Amino acid sequence: MAGGPSDGSTYSKKTAFVYIFNLIVGVGALALPYGFSKAGLVLGLLFLAAIGFLAFITTTWLIEGLSIANFILVNKKEERIIGDDDDNENYQKAPTENDSLINSEYSDNKILQSNAEGRNLLEPNDSSNNNNNNNNEQQFEINKRVEVGEMSKMFLGNIGYKVFYGVLIIYLFGDLSIYAATVPTTLANVTGGWGKFTDHTVYYFYLFLFACFVGPFSLFNFQKTKYLQFATLITRNVAFLLMIILSIIFIAQGNGASIKQVPIFDISELASIFGVSIYSFMTHHSIPGFLTPISKKDRLFTLMGLDFILVFIAYGTLCVVSLFAFGAVTNPTCATASTSIHTFIPCQIQSLYIYNFTSYNSKFVSDFLSLFPVFTLSTNYILISITLRNNLLQLITWKQDKISSKIRNVVFSLTSSLIPVGVAFCTRNVSLLVNITGSYAGLGIMFVMPALISFYSNKILIEQYHISNPKKSPFSNKFFYLLILLISVICLILATWKIIITYK
């Protein structure tokens, strides 16, 4: 998945702070106001804060696992060196199950000699103990990018590795299905129908054109350029800021809802906001990519915590102003932006908040807000499709020795790019797709897998290396492990129940 630069360059924590914020805040946040309109202002804010805090906890677990993975890789390298020089029977080797995943590009950190003697490295022994502790901390430095899938294989074995990639693939399919439904829906809203063809019929025409566009490009390998990332970043943030400003203007003109008209707390709609909240905080699969290039990696937990707080403020602001602007409106849909004369027609909060401005008085503003997902998602769709294809190639190895690699590449490329289009053909309900993607696959990636990686990585570290992690997460204990897993089960049941009663 997307991460930091792949050319070996580094950046400061300030740059990382901005980069992480923009990586977390994605188009999925546009579905949050709709969830708030169902669950209510207070319940929405409380639940969003809770999910953000839990996401922060599981993020610290992945950072912890990443540091342990780097420690093990450094020790594996040293073991190979020692194995070449001396057949030391007392040397305690780490598991060699994952050697195929390891590159030899590590920093030349020194290994504690006491590890070779089989004693507890944290036990005071002689006057050199302080130096040993300093060297020990260096071994936990995150110098090697180890993806979450690789950590799953290192700490959970082949079964955990396959489970993680299976969940990730489901999540990517859901992600692409959301994109595939959003782009033609946006275009249909902007252009409206053509004569006898309604905007519903036009949607399928745009979906066909979208498939013709993304299908061929998914056959290639290319990466998003820095300038394209920058342009996408600016477009997205301007759109978010513009929606907040327009909502505030609408309220200031006396058109908004009063506090009595705003939905406050509806526990029966809790499941409505769960999936979209998970989806909006999802960045865990990209953590190794954007943390490894940071030049000075001290206080990473603080860095991530500040980012999550800022993201929560941004999400909360968008949702609060949306409720006070359109929370009392009963008109089900806004007029399309296809007419030359624009008269702003307020409507209920839509599945994606940008659709609340399709009839805004300024055609430029309405078209910009309506079309910005087209610009950002079309490029991202191709990149995520390529990522999905690569994961499918890695996970599905059936008859790979008998089938040409070119044929496999074509088959999985078309599979990754066109199956989501098929899902978008069956349903254009973006809210449903977001809820399913976040409630199931997102739950596994954000909650379940980080908990397992943290627990088993610490267990391996203690049992095989007789040492504890100096960069251990403050939440790495049985209470938080059980809490996260219990919440995951409860939320999974609630989300399933909500989907069944809503769409039965």
CSV table of N, CA, C and O in Angstrom, one decimal, residues 53-69 142 146 148 151 155 284 287-288 291 300-301 304 308 443-458 469 471-488:
chain,number,residue,atom,x,y,z
A,53,PHE,N,-9.3,6.9,19.2
A,53,PHE,CA,-8.4,6.5,20.3
A,53,PHE,C,-8.0,5.0,20.2
A,53,PHE,O,-6.8,4.6,20.3
A,54,LEU,N,-9.0,4.1,19.8
A,54,LEU,CA,-8.7,2.7,19.6
A,54,LEU,C,-7.7,2.5,18.4
A,54,LEU,O,-6.8,1.7,18.4
A,55,ALA,N,-7.9,3.4,17.4
A,55,ALA,CA,-7.1,3.3,16.2
A,55,ALA,C,-5.6,3.7,16.6
A,55,ALA,O,-4.7,3.2,16.1
A,56,PHE,N,-5.5,4.7,17.5
A,56,PHE,CA,-4.2,5.1,18.0
A,56,PHE,C,-3.5,4.0,18.8
A,56,PHE,O,-2.3,3.7,18.6
A,57,ILE,N,-4.3,3.3,19.6
A,57,ILE,CA,-3.7,2.2,20.4
A,57,ILE,C,-3.2,1.1,19.4
A,57,ILE,O,-2.0,0.7,19.6
A,58,THR,N,-4.0,0.7,18.5
A,58,THR,CA,-3.5,-0.3,17.6
A,58,THR,C,-2.3,0.2,16.7
A,58,THR,O,-1.5,-0.6,16.2
A,59,THR,N,-2.3,1.5,16.4
A,59,THR,CA,-1.1,2.0,15.7
A,59,THR,C,0.1,1.9,16.5
A,59,THR,O,1.2,1.5,15.9
A,60,THR,N,0.1,2.1,17.8
A,60,THR,CA,1.3,1.9,18.6
A,60,THR,C,1.7,0.5,18.6
A,60,THR,O,2.9,0.2,18.7
A,61,TRP,N,0.8,-0.4,18.5
A,61,TRP,CA,1.1,-1.9,18.5
A,61,TRP,C,1.9,-2.2,17.2
A,61,TRP,O,2.8,-3.0,17.2
A,62,LEU,N,1.5,-1.6,16.1
A,62,LEU,CA,2.2,-1.9,14.9
A,62,LEU,C,3.6,-1.3,14.9
A,62,LEU,O,4.5,-1.8,14.3
A,63,ILE,N,3.7,-0.1,15.5
A,63,ILE,CA,5.0,0.5,15.6
A,63,ILE,C,5.9,-0.4,16.5
A,63,ILE,O,7.1,-0.6,16.1
A,64,GLU,N,5.4,-0.9,17.5
A,64,GLU,CA,6.1,-1.8,18.4
A,64,GLU,C,6.5,-3.0,17.6
A,64,GLU,O,7.7,-3.5,17.7
A,65,GLY,N,5.6,-3.6,16.9
A,65,GLY,CA,5.9,-4.8,16.1
A,65,GLY,C,6.9,-4.5,15.0
A,65,GLY,O,7.8,-5.4,14.8
A,66,LEU,N,6.9,-3.3,14.5
A,66,LEU,CA,7.9,-2.9,13.5
A,66,LEU,C,9.3,-2.8,14.1
A,66,LEU,O,10.3,-3.3,13.4
A,67,SER,N,9.4,-2.3,15.3
A,67,SER,CA,10.7,-2.2,15.9
A,67,SER,C,11.2,-3.6,16.3
A,67,SER,O,12.4,-3.9,16.2
A,68,ILE,N,10.3,-4.5,16.7
A,68,ILE,CA,10.7,-5.9,17.0
A,68,ILE,C,11.2,-6.6,15.8
A,68,ILE,O,12.2,-7.4,15.8
A,69,ALA,N,10.5,-6.4,14.7
A,69,ALA,CA,10.9,-7.0,13.4
A,69,ALA,C,12.3,-6.6,13.0
A,69,ALA,O,13.1,-7.4,12.5
A,142,ILE,N,13.9,1.6,13.8
A,142,ILE,CA,13.2,1.2,12.6
A,142,ILE,C,14.0,1.7,11.4
A,142,ILE,O,13.7,2.8,10.9
A,146,VAL,N,9.5,-3.0,7.0
A,146,VAL,CA,8.9,-4.4,7.0
A,146,VAL,C,7.4,-4.2,7.0
A,146,VAL,O,6.8,-3.7,7.9
A,148,VAL,N,3.3,-4.9,6.9
A,148,VAL,CA,2.5,-5.5,7.9
A,148,VAL,C,2.3,-7.0,7.5
A,148,VAL,O,2.2,-7.9,8.4
A,151,MET,N,5.3,-8.8,8.7
A,151,MET,CA,5.3,-9.0,10.2
A,151,MET,C,4.3,-10.1,10.5
A,151,MET,O,4.5,-10.9,11.5
A,155,PHE,N,5.6,-13.2,12.9
A,155,PHE,CA,5.1,-13.4,14.2
A,155,PHE,C,3.9,-14.4,14.3
A,155,PHE,O,3.6,-14.9,15.4
A,284,HIS,N,-3.5,1.8,8.8
A,284,HIS,CA,-2.6,0.9,9.5
A,284,HIS,C,-1.7,0.1,8.5
A,284,HIS,O,-0.6,-0.2,8.8
A,287,ILE,N,1.5,2.0,7.6
A,287,ILE,CA,2.4,2.5,8.7
A,287,ILE,C,3.9,2.3,8.4
A,287,ILE,O,4.7,3.2,8.6
A,288,PRO,N,4.3,1.1,8.0
A,288,PRO,CA,5.7,0.9,7.8
A,288,PRO,C,6.3,1.9,6.7
A,288,PRO,O,7.4,2.3,6.8
A,291,LEU,N,6.5,5.6,8.2
A,291,LEU,CA,7.3,5.8,9.4
A,291,LEU,C,8.8,5.5,9.2
A,291,LEU,O,9.7,6.2,9.8
A,300,LEU,N,7.7,8.6,18.5
A,300,LEU,CA,6.7,8.3,17.4
A,300,LEU,C,5.3,8.2,17.9
A,300,LEU,O,4.4,8.5,17.2
A,301,PHE,N,5.1,7.6,19.1
A,301,PHE,CA,3.8,7.5,19.7
A,301,PHE,C,3.2,8.9,19.8
A,301,PHE,O,2.0,9.1,19.5
A,304,MET,N,2.1,10.2,16.3
A,304,MET,CA,0.9,9.6,15.9
A,304,MET,C,-0.3,10.1,16.7
A,304,MET,O,-1.4,10.4,16.1
A,308,PHE,N,-3.7,12.0,15.2
A,308,PHE,CA,-5.1,11.5,15.4
A,308,PHE,C,-5.9,12.5,16.0
A,308,PHE,O,-7.1,12.6,15.7
A,443,LEU,N,-12.1,-3.8,10.1
A,443,LEU,CA,-12.0,-4.2,11.5
A,443,LEU,C,-10.9,-5.1,11.7
A,443,LEU,O,-10.1,-5.0,12.7
A,444,GLY,N,-10.7,-6.0,10.7
A,444,GLY,CA,-9.5,-7.0,10.9
A,444,GLY,C,-8.2,-6.3,10.8
A,444,GLY,O,-7.3,-6.6,11.5
A,445,ILE,N,-8.1,-5.3,9.8
A,445,ILE,CA,-6.8,-4.7,9.6
A,445,ILE,C,-6.5,-3.7,10.7
A,445,ILE,O,-5.3,-3.6,11.2
A,446,MET,N,-7.5,-3.0,11.2
A,446,MET,CA,-7.2,-1.9,12.2
A,446,MET,C,-7.2,-2.4,13.6
A,446,MET,O,-6.4,-1.9,14.4
A,447,PHE,N,-8.0,-3.5,14.0
A,447,PHE,CA,-8.0,-3.9,15.3
A,447,PHE,C,-7.4,-5.3,15.6
A,447,PHE,O,-6.5,-5.4,16.4
A,448,VAL,N,-7.9,-6.3,14.9
A,448,VAL,CA,-7.6,-7.7,15.2
A,448,VAL,C,-6.1,-8.0,14.9
A,448,VAL,O,-5.4,-8.5,15.8
A,449,MET,N,-5.6,-7.7,13.7
A,449,MET,CA,-4.3,-8.0,13.3
A,449,MET,C,-3.2,-7.3,14.1
A,449,MET,O,-2.2,-7.9,14.6
A,450,PRO,N,-3.4,-6.0,14.4
A,450,PRO,CA,-2.4,-5.3,15.2
A,450,PRO,C,-2.3,-5.9,16.6
A,450,PRO,O,-1.2,-6.0,17.2
A,451,ALA,N,-3.5,-6.3,17.2
A,451,ALA,CA,-3.4,-7.0,18.5
A,451,ALA,C,-2.7,-8.3,18.5
A,451,ALA,O,-1.9,-8.5,19.4
A,452,LEU,N,-2.9,-9.1,17.5
A,452,LEU,CA,-2.2,-10.4,17.4
A,452,LEU,C,-0.7,-10.1,17.2
A,452,LEU,O,0.2,-10.8,17.7
A,453,ILE,N,-0.3,-9.2,16.3
A,453,ILE,CA,1.1,-8.9,16.0
A,453,ILE,C,1.8,-8.4,17.3
A,453,ILE,O,2.9,-8.9,17.6
A,454,SER,N,1.2,-7.5,18.1
A,454,SER,CA,1.8,-7.0,19.3
A,454,SER,C,2.0,-8.2,20.3
A,454,SER,O,3.0,-8.3,20.9
A,455,PHE,N,0.9,-9.0,20.5
A,455,PHE,CA,1.0,-10.0,21.5
A,455,PHE,C,2.1,-11.0,21.2
A,455,PHE,O,2.9,-11.4,22.0
A,456,TYR,N,2.1,-11.5,19.9
A,456,TYR,CA,3.0,-12.6,19.6
A,456,TYR,C,4.4,-12.1,19.3
A,456,TYR,O,5.4,-12.8,19.6
A,457,SER,N,4.6,-10.9,18.9
A,457,SER,CA,5.9,-10.3,18.7
A,457,SER,C,6.6,-10.2,20.1
A,457,SER,O,7.8,-10.5,20.2
A,458,ASN,N,5.9,-9.7,21.1
A,458,ASN,CA,6.5,-9.6,22.4
A,458,ASN,C,6.7,-11.0,23.0
A,458,ASN,O,7.7,-11.1,23.7
A,469,ASN,N,11.2,-5.1,24.8
A,469,ASN,CA,11.3,-4.1,23.8
A,469,ASN,C,11.4,-2.7,24.5
A,469,ASN,O,10.4,-2.3,25.2
A,471,LYS,N,11.0,0.0,23.2
A,471,LYS,CA,10.0,0.9,22.5
A,471,LYS,C,8.6,0.3,22.6
A,471,LYS,O,7.8,0.5,21.8
A,472,LYS,N,8.4,-0.4,23.7
A,472,LYS,CA,7.1,-1.1,23.9
A,472,LYS,C,6.0,-0.1,24.1
A,472,LYS,O,6.1,0.9,24.7
A,473,SER,N,4.9,-0.5,23.5
A,473,SER,CA,3.7,0.4,23.6
A,473,SER,C,3.2,0.4,25.0
A,473,SER,O,3.1,-0.7,25.7
A,474,PRO,N,2.7,1.5,25.5
A,474,PRO,CA,2.1,1.5,26.9
A,474,PRO,C,0.8,0.7,27.0
A,474,PRO,O,0.3,0.5,28.1
A,475,PHE,N,0.2,0.3,25.8
A,475,PHE,CA,-1.0,-0.4,25.8
A,475,PHE,C,-0.8,-1.9,25.6
A,475,PHE,O,-1.8,-2.6,25.4
A,476,SER,N,0.4,-2.4,25.6
A,476,SER,CA,0.7,-3.8,25.3
A,476,SER,C,0.5,-4.6,26.6
A,476,SER,O,1.5,-4.9,27.3
A,477,ASN,N,-0.7,-4.9,26.9
A,477,ASN,CA,-1.0,-5.7,28.1
A,477,ASN,C,-2.3,-6.5,27.8
A,477,ASN,O,-3.1,-6.1,26.9
A,478,LYS,N,-2.6,-7.5,28.6
A,478,LYS,CA,-3.8,-8.3,28.4
A,478,LYS,C,-5.1,-7.5,28.4
A,478,LYS,O,-6.0,-7.9,27.7
A,479,PHE,N,-5.2,-6.5,29.3
A,479,PHE,CA,-6.4,-5.8,29.4
A,479,PHE,C,-6.8,-5.1,28.0
A,479,PHE,O,-7.9,-5.3,27.5
A,480,PHE,N,-5.8,-4.4,27.4
A,480,PHE,CA,-6.1,-3.8,26.1
A,480,PHE,C,-6.3,-4.8,25.0
A,480,PHE,O,-7.1,-4.5,24.1
A,481,TYR,N,-5.5,-5.9,25.0
A,481,TYR,CA,-5.7,-6.9,24.0
A,481,TYR,C,-7.1,-7.4,24.0
A,481,TYR,O,-7.8,-7.5,23.0
A,482,LEU,N,-7.6,-7.8,25.2
A,482,LEU,CA,-8.9,-8.4,25.4
A,482,LEU,C,-10.0,-7.3,25.1
A,482,LEU,O,-11.0,-7.6,24.5
A,483,LEU,N,-9.7,-6.0,25.5
A,483,LEU,CA,-10.7,-5.0,25.2
A,483,LEU,C,-10.9,-4.8,23.7
A,483,LEU,O,-12.0,-4.7,23.2
A,484,ILE,N,-9.8,-4.7,23.0
A,484,ILE,CA,-9.9,-4.5,21.5
A,484,ILE,C,-10.6,-5.7,20.9
A,484,ILE,O,-11.5,-5.5,20.0
A,485,LEU,N,-10.3,-6.9,21.3
A,485,LEU,CA,-10.9,-8.1,20.6
A,485,LEU,C,-12.4,-8.1,21.0
A,485,LEU,O,-13.2,-8.5,20.2
A,486,LEU,N,-12.7,-7.8,22.3
A,486,LEU,CA,-14.1,-7.8,22.7
A,486,LEU,C,-14.9,-6.7,21.9
A,486,LEU,O,-16.0,-7.0,21.4
A,487,ILE,N,-14.4,-5.5,21.8
A,487,ILE,CA,-15.0,-4.5,21.0
A,487,ILE,C,-15.2,-4.9,19.6
A,487,ILE,O,-16.2,-4.6,18.9
A,488,SER,N,-14.2,-5.5,19.0
A,488,SER,CA,-14.3,-6.0,17.6
A,488,SER,C,-15.4,-6.9,17.4
A,488,SER,O,-16.2,-6.8,16.5
